[in-house]
JSON list of C-alpha atoms in Angstrom, two decimals:
[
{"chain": "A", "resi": 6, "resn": "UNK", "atom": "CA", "xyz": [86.73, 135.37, 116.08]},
{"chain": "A", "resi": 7, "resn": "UNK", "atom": "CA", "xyz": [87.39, 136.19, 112.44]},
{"chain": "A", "resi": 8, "resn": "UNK", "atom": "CA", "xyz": [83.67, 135.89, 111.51]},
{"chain": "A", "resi": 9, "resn": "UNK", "atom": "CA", "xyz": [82.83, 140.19, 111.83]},
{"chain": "A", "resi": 10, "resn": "UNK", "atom": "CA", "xyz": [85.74, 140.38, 109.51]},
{"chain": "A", "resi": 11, "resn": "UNK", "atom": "CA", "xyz": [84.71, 138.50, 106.93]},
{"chain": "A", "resi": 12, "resn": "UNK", "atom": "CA", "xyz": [81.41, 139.01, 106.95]},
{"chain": "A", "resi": 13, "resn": "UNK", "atom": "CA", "xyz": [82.39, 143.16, 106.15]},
{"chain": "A", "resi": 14, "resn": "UNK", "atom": "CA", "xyz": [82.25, 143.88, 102.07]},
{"chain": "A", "resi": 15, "resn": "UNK", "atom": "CA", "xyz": [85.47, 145.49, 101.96]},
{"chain": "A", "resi": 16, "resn": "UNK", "atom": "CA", "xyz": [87.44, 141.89, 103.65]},
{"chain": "A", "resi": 17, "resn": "UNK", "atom": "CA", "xyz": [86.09, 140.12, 101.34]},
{"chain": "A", "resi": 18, "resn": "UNK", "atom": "CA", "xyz": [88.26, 137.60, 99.20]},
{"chain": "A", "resi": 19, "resn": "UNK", "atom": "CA", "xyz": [90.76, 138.45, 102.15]},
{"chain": "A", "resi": 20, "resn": "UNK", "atom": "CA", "xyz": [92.31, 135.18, 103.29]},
{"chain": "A", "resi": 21, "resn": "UNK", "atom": "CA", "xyz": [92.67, 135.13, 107.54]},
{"chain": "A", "resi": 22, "resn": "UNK", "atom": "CA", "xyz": [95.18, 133.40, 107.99]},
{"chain": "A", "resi": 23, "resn": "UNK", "atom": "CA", "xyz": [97.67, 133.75, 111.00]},
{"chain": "A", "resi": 24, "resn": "UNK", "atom": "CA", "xyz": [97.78, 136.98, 112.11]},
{"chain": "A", "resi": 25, "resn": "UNK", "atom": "CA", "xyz": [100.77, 138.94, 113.77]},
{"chain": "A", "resi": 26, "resn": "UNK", "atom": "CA", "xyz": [100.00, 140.64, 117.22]},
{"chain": "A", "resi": 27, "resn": "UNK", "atom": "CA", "xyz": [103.19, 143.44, 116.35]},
{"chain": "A", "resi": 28, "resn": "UNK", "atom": "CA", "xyz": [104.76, 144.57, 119.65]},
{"chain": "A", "resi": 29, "resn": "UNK", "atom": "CA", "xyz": [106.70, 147.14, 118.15]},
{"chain": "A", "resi": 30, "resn": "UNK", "atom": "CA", "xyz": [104.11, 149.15, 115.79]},
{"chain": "A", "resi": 31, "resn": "UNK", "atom": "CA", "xyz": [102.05, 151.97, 116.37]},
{"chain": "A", "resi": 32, "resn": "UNK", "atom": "CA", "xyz": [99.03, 151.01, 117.48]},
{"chain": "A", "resi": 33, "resn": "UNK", "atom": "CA", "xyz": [96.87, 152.23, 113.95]},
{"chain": "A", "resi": 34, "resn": "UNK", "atom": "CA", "xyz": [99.67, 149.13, 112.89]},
{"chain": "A", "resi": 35, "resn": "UNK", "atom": "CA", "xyz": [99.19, 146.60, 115.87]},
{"chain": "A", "resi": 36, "resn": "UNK", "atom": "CA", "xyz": [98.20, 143.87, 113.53]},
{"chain": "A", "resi": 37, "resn": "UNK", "atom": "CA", "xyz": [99.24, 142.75, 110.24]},
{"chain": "A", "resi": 38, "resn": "UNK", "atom": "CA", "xyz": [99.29, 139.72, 107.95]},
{"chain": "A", "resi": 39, "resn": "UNK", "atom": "CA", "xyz": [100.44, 138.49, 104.92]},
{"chain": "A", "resi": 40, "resn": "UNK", "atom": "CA", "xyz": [98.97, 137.73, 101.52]},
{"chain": "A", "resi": 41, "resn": "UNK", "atom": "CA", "xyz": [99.60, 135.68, 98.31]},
{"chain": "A", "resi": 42, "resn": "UNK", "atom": "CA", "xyz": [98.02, 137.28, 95.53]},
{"chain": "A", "resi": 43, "resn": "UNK", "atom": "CA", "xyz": [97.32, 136.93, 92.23]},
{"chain": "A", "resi": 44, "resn": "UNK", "atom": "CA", "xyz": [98.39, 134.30, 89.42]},
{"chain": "A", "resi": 45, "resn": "UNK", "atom": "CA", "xyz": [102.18, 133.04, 89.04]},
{"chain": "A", "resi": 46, "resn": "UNK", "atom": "CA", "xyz": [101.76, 134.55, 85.58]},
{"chain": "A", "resi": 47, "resn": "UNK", "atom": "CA", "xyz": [101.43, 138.50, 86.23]},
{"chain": "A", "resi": 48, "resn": "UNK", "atom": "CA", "xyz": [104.88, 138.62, 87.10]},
{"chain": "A", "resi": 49, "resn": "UNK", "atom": "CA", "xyz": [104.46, 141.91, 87.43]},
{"chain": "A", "resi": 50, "resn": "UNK", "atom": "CA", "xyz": [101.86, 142.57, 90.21]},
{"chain": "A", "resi": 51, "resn": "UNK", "atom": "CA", "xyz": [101.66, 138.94, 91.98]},
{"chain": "A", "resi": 52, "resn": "UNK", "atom": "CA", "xyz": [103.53, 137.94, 94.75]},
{"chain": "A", "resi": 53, "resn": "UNK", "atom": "CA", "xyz": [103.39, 138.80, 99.03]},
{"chain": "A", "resi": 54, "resn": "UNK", "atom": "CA", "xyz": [101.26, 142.01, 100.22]},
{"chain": "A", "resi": 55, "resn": "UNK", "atom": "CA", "xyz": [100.99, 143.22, 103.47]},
{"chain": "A", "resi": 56, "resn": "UNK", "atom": "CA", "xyz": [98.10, 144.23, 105.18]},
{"chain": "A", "resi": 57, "resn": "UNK", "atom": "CA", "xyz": [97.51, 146.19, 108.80]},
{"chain": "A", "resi": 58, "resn": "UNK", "atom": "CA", "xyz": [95.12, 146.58, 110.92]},
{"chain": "A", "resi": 59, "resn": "UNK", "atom": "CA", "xyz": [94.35, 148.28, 114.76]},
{"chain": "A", "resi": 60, "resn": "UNK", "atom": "CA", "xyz": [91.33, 146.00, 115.75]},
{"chain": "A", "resi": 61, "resn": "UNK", "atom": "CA", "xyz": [91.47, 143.22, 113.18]},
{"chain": "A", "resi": 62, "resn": "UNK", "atom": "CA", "xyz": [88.48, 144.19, 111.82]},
{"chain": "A", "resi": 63, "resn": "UNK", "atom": "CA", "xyz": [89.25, 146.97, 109.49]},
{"chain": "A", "resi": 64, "resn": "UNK", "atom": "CA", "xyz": [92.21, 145.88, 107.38]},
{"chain": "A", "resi": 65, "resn": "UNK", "atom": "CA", "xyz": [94.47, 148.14, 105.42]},
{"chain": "A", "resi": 66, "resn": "UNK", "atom": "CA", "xyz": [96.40, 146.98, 102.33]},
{"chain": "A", "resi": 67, "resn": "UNK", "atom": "CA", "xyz": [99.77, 148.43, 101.56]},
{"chain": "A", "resi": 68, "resn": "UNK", "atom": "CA", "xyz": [100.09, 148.78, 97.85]},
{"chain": "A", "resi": 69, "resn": "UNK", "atom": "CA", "xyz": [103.32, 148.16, 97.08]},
{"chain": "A", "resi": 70, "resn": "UNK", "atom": "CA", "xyz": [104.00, 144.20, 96.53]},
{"chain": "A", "resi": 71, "resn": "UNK", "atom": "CA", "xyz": [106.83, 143.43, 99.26]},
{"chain": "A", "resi": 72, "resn": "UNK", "atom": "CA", "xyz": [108.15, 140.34, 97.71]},
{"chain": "A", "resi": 73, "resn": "UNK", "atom": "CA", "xyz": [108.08, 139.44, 94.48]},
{"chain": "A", "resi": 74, "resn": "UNK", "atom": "CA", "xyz": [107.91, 135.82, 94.20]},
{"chain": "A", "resi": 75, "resn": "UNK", "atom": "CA", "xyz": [105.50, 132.90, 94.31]},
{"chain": "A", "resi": 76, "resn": "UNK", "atom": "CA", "xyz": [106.00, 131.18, 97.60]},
{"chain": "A", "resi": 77, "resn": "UNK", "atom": "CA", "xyz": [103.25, 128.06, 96.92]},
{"chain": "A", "resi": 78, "resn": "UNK", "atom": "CA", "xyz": [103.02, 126.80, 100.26]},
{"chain": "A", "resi": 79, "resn": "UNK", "atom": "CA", "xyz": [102.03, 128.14, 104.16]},
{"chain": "A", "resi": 80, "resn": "UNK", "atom": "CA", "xyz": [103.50, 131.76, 104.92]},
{"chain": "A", "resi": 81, "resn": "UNK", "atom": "CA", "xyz": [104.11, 133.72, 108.04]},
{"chain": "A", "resi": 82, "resn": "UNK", "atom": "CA", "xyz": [105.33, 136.83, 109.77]},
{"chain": "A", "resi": 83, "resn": "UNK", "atom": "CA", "xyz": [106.91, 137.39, 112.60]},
{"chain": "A", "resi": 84, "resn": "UNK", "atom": "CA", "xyz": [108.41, 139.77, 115.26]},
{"chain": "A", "resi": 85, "resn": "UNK", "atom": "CA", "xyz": [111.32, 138.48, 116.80]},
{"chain": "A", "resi": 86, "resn": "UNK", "atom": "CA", "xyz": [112.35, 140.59, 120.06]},
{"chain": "A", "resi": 87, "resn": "UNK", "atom": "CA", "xyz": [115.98, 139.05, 120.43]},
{"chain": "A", "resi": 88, "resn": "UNK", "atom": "CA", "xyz": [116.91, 140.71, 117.16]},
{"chain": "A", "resi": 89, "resn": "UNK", "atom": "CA", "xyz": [114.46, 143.43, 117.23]},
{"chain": "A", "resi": 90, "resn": "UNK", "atom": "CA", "xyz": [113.41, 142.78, 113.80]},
{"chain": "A", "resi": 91, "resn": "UNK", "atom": "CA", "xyz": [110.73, 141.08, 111.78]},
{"chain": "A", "resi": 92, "resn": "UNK", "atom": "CA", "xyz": [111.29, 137.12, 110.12]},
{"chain": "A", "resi": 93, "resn": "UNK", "atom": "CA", "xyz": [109.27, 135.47, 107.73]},
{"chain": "A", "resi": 94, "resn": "UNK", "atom": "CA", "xyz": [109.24, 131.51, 106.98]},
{"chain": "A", "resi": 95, "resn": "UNK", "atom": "CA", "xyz": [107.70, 130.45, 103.80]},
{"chain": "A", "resi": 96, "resn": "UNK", "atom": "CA", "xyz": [108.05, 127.50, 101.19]},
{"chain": "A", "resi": 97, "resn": "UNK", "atom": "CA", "xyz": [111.48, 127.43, 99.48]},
{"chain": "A", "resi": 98, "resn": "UNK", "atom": "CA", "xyz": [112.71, 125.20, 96.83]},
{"chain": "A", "resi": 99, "resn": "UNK", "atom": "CA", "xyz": [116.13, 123.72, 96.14]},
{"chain": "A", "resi": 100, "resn": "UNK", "atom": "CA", "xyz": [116.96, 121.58, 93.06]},
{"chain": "A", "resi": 101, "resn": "UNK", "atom": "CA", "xyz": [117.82, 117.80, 93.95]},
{"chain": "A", "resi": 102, "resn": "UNK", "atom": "CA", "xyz": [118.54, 114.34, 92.36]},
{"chain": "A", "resi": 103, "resn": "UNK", "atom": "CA", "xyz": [117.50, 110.87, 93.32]},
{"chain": "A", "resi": 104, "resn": "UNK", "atom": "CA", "xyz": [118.96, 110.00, 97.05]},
{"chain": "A", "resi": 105, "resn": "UNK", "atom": "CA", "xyz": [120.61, 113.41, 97.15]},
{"chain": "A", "resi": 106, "resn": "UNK", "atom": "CA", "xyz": [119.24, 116.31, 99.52]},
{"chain": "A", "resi": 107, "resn": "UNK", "atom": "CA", "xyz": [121.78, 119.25, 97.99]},
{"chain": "A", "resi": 108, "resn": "UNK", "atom": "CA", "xyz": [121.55, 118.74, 94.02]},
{"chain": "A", "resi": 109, "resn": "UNK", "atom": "CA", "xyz": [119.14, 118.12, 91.29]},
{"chain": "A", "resi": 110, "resn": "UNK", "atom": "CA", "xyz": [118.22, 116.42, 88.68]},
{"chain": "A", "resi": 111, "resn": "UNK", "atom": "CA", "xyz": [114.79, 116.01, 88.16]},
{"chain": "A", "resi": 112, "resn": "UNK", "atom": "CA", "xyz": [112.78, 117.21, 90.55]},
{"chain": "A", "resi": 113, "resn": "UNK", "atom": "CA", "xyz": [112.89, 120.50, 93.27]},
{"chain": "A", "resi": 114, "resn": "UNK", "atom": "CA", "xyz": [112.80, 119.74, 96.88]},
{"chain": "A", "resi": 115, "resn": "UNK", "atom": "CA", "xyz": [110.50, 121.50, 99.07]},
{"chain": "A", "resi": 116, "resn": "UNK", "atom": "CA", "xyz": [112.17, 123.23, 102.41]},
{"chain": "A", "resi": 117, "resn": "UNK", "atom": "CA", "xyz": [111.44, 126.25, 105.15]},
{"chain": "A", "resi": 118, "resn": "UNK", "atom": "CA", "xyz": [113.22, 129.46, 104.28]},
{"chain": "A", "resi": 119, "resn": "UNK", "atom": "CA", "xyz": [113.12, 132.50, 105.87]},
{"chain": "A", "resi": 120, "resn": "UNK", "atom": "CA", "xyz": [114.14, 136.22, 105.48]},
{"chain": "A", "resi": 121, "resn": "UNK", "atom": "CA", "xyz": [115.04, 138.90, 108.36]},
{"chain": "A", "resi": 122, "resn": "UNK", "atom": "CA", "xyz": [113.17, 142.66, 107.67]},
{"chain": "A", "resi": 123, "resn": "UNK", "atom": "CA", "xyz": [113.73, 145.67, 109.47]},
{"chain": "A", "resi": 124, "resn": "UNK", "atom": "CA", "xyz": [110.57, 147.28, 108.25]},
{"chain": "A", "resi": 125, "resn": "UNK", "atom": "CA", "xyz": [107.42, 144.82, 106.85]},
{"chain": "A", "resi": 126, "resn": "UNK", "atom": "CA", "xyz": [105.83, 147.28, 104.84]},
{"chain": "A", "resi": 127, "resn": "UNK", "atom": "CA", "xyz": [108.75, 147.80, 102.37]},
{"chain": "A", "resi": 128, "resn": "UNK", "atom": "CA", "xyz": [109.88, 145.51, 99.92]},
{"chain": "A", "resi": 129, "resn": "UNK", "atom": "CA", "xyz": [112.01, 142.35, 101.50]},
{"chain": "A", "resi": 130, "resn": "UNK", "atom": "CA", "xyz": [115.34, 141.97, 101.29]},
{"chain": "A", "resi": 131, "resn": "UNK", "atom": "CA", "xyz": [116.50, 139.54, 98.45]},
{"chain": "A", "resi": 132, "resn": "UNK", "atom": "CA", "xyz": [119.96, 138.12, 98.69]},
{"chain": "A", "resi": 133, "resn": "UNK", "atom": "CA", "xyz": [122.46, 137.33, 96.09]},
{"chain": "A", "resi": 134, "resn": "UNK", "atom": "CA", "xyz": [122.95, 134.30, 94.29]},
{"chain": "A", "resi": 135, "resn": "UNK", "atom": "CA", "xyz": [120.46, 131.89, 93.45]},
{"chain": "A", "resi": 136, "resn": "UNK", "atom": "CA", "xyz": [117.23, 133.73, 94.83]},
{"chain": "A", "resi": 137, "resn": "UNK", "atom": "CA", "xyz": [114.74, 133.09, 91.87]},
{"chain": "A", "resi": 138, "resn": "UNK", "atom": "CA", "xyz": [113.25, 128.97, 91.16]},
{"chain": "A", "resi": 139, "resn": "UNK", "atom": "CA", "xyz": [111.89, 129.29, 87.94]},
{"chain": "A", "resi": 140, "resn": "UNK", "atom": "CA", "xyz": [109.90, 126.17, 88.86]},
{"chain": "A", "resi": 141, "resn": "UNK", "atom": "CA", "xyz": [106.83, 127.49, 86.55]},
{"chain": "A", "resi": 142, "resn": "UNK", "atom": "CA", "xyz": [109.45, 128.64, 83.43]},
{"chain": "A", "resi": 143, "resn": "UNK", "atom": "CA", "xyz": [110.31, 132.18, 83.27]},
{"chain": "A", "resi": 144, "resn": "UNK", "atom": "CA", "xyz": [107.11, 133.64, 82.16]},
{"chain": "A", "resi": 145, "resn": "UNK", "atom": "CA", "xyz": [105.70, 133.21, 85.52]},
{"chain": "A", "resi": 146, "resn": "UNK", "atom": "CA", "xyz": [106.87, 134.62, 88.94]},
{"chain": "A", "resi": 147, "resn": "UNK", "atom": "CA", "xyz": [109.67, 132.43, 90.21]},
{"chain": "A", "resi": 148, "resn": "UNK", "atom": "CA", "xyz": [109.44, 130.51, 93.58]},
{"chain": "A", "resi": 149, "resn": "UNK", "atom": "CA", "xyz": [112.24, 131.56, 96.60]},
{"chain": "A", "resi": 150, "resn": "UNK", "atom": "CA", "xyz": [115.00, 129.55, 95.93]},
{"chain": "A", "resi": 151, "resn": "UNK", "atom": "CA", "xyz": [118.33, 128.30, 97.61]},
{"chain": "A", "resi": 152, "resn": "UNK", "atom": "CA", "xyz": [119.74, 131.59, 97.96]},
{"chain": "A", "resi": 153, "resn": "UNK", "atom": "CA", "xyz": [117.59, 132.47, 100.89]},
{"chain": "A", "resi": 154, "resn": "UNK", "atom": "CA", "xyz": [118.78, 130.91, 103.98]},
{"chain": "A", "resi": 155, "resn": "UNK", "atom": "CA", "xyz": [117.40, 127.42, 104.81]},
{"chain": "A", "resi": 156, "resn": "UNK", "atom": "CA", "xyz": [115.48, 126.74, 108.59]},
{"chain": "A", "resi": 157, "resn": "UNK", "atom": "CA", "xyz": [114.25, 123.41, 107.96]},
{"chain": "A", "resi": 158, "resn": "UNK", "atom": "CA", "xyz": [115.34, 121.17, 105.40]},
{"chain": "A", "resi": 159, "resn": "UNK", "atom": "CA", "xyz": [115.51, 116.86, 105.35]},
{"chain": "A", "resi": 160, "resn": "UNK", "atom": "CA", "xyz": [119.05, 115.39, 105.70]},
{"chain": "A", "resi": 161, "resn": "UNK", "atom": "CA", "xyz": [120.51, 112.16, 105.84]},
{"chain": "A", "resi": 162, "resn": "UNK", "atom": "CA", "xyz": [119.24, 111.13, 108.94]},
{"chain": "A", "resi": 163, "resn": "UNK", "atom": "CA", "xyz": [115.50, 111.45, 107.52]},
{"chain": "A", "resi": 164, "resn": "UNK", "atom": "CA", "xyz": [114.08, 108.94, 105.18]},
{"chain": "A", "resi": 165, "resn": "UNK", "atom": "CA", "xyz": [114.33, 108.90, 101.45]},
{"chain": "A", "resi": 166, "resn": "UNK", "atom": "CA", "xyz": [111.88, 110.80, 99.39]},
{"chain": "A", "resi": 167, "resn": "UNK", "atom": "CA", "xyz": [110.80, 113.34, 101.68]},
{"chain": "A", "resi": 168, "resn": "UNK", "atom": "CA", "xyz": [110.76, 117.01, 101.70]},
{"chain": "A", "resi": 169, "resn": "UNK", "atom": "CA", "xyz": [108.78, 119.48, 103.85]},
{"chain": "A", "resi": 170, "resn": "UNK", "atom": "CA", "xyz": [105.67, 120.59, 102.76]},
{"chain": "A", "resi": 171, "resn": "UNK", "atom": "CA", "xyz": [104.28, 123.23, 105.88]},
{"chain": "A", "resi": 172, "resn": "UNK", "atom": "CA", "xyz": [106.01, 124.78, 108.23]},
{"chain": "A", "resi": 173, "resn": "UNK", "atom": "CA", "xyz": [103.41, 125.49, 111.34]},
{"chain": "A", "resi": 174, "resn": "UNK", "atom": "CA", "xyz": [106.60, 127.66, 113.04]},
{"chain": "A", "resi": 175, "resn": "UNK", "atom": "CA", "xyz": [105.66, 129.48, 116.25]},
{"chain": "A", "resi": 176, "resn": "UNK", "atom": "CA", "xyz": [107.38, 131.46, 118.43]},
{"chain": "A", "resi": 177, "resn": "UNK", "atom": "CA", "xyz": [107.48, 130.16, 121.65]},
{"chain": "A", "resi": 178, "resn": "UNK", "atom": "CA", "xyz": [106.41, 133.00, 124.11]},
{"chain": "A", "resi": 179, "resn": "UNK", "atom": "CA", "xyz": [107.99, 131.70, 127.08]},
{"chain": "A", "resi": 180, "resn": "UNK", "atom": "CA", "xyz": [111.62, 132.35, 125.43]},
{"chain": "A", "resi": 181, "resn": "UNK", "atom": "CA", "xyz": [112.63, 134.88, 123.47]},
{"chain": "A", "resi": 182, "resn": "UNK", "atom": "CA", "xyz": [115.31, 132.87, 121.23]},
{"chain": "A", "resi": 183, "resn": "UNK", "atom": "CA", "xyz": [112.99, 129.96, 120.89]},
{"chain": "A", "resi": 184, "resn": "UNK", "atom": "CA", "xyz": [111.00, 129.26, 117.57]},
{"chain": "A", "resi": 185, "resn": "UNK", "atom": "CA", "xyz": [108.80, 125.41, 117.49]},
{"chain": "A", "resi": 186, "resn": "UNK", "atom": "CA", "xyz": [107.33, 123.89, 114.02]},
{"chain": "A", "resi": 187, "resn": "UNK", "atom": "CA", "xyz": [105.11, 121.49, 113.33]},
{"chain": "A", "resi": 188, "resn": "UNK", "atom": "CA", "xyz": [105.48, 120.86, 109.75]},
{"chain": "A", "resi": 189, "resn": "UNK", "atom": "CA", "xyz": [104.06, 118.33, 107.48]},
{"chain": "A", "resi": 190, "resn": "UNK", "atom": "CA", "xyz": [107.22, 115.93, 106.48]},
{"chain": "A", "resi": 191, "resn": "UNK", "atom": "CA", "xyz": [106.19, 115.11, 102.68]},
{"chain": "A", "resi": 192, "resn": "UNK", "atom": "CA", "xyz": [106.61, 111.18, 102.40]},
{"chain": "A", "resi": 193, "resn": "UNK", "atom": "CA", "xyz": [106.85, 109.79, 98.13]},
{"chain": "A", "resi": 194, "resn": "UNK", "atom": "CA", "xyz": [105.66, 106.38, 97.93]},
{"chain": "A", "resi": 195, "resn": "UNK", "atom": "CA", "xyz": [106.87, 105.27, 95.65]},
{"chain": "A", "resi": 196, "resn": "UNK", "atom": "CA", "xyz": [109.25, 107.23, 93.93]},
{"chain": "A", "resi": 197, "resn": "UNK", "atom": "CA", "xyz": [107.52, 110.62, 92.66]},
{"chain": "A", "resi": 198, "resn": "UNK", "atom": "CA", "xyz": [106.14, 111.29, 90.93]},
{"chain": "A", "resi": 199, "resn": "UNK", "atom": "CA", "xyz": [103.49, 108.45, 91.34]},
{"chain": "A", "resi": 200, "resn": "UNK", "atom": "CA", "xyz": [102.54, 108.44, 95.00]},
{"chain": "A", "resi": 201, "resn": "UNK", "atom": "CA", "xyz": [102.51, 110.35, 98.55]},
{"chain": "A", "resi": 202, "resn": "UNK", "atom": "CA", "xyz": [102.33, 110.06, 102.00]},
{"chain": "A", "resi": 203, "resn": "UNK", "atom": "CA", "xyz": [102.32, 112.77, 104.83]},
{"chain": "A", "resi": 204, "resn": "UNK", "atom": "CA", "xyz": [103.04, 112.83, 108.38]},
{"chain": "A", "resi": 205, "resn": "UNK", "atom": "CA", "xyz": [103.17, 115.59, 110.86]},
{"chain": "A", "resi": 206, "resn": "UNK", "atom": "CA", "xyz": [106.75, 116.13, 112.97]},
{"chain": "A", "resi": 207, "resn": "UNK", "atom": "CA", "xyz": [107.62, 118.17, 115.66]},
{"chain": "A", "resi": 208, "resn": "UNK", "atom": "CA", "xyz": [110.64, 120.03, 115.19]},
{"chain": "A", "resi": 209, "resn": "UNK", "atom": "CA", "xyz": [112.73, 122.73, 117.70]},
{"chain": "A", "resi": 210, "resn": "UNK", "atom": "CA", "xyz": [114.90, 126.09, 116.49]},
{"chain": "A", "resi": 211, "resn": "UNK", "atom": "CA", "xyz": [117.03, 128.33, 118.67]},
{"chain": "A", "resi": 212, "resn": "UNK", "atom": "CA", "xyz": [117.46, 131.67, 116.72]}
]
């Protein structure tokens, strides 16, 4: 029941979203969650925080921004006990062209990407290459781009026009090397950018 938490002065503007139960923290630790904050134009201080908590009533912010870009879309965190490390799965963005699902001309195409961190409350790793979609133009913080390594993503066999817009990934508790989704598959009709239609999938990952 999130309701004593928000109704406390210092939670306030704090968005509850999903909330990781952390096996493998101290217990003043035990739970933390993630936070978009700010606008995509202080490139400086907006981006991913982290926040902890030991009853989930009493949150603590970490100052330090841990990843310094402008995922748009549904973010989570996650301890995964088959690596013994920490994953999170937000919104990425790769460029694309008409009937293509790798390159782009015109417009960005919306898949899940996802990052492996050994410790949550430092700054995420950020890989080489093509990390940054300047989506916005480069006077606002960039989006996660290609460079990050793709979990979901539409191919061939999908229909045409379609990206992922939400991820809903869970682990599934009854296996350790099991992940489930239950994204929203982004349907244009017609053509974007005129018109849209969404529909809910199921979708299965073995880490």
């Amino acid at each position: 029941d999130v309701g004593p938490q928000l109704a406390l002065p210092e939670n306030q503007g704090l968005d509850f979203g999903p909330v990781l139960v952390d096996p493998a923290a101290p217990p003043e630790q035990r739970y933390k969650k993630t936070a978009l904050e700010g606008s995509m134009s202080e490139i400086d201080t907006a981006g991913i925080y982290i926040y902890y908590s030991a009853d989930r009533v009493n949150w603590t912010r970490v100052p330090e921004r841990v990843f310094p870009f402008y995922p748009d879309g549904e973010n989570s965190l996650m301890y995964d006990p088959s690596l013994g490390k920490y994953v999170a799965f937000f919104r990425q963005w790769h460029p694309r062209s008409p009937g293509s699902y790798v390159e782009s001309a015109i417009k960005p195409l919306r898949t899940v990407g996802r990052v492996v961190i050994d410790d949550p409350l430092r700054p995420w790793p950020i890989p080489e290459g093509e990390a940054r979609a300047y989506l916005w133009g480069e006077d606002n913080l960039p989006a996660p781009g290609p460079a990050f390594e793709t979990v979901l993503a539409c191919d061939d066999q999908d229909p045409p026009e379609c990206d992922f817009y939400d991820h809903g990934i869970l682990r599934y508790p009854w296996a350790d090397d099991v992940y489930v989704a239950f994204p929203v598959l982004y349907r244009h009709f017609p053509e974007p950018p005129e018109g849209a239609f969404e529909i809910a999938h199921l979708a299965q990952q073995r880490t």
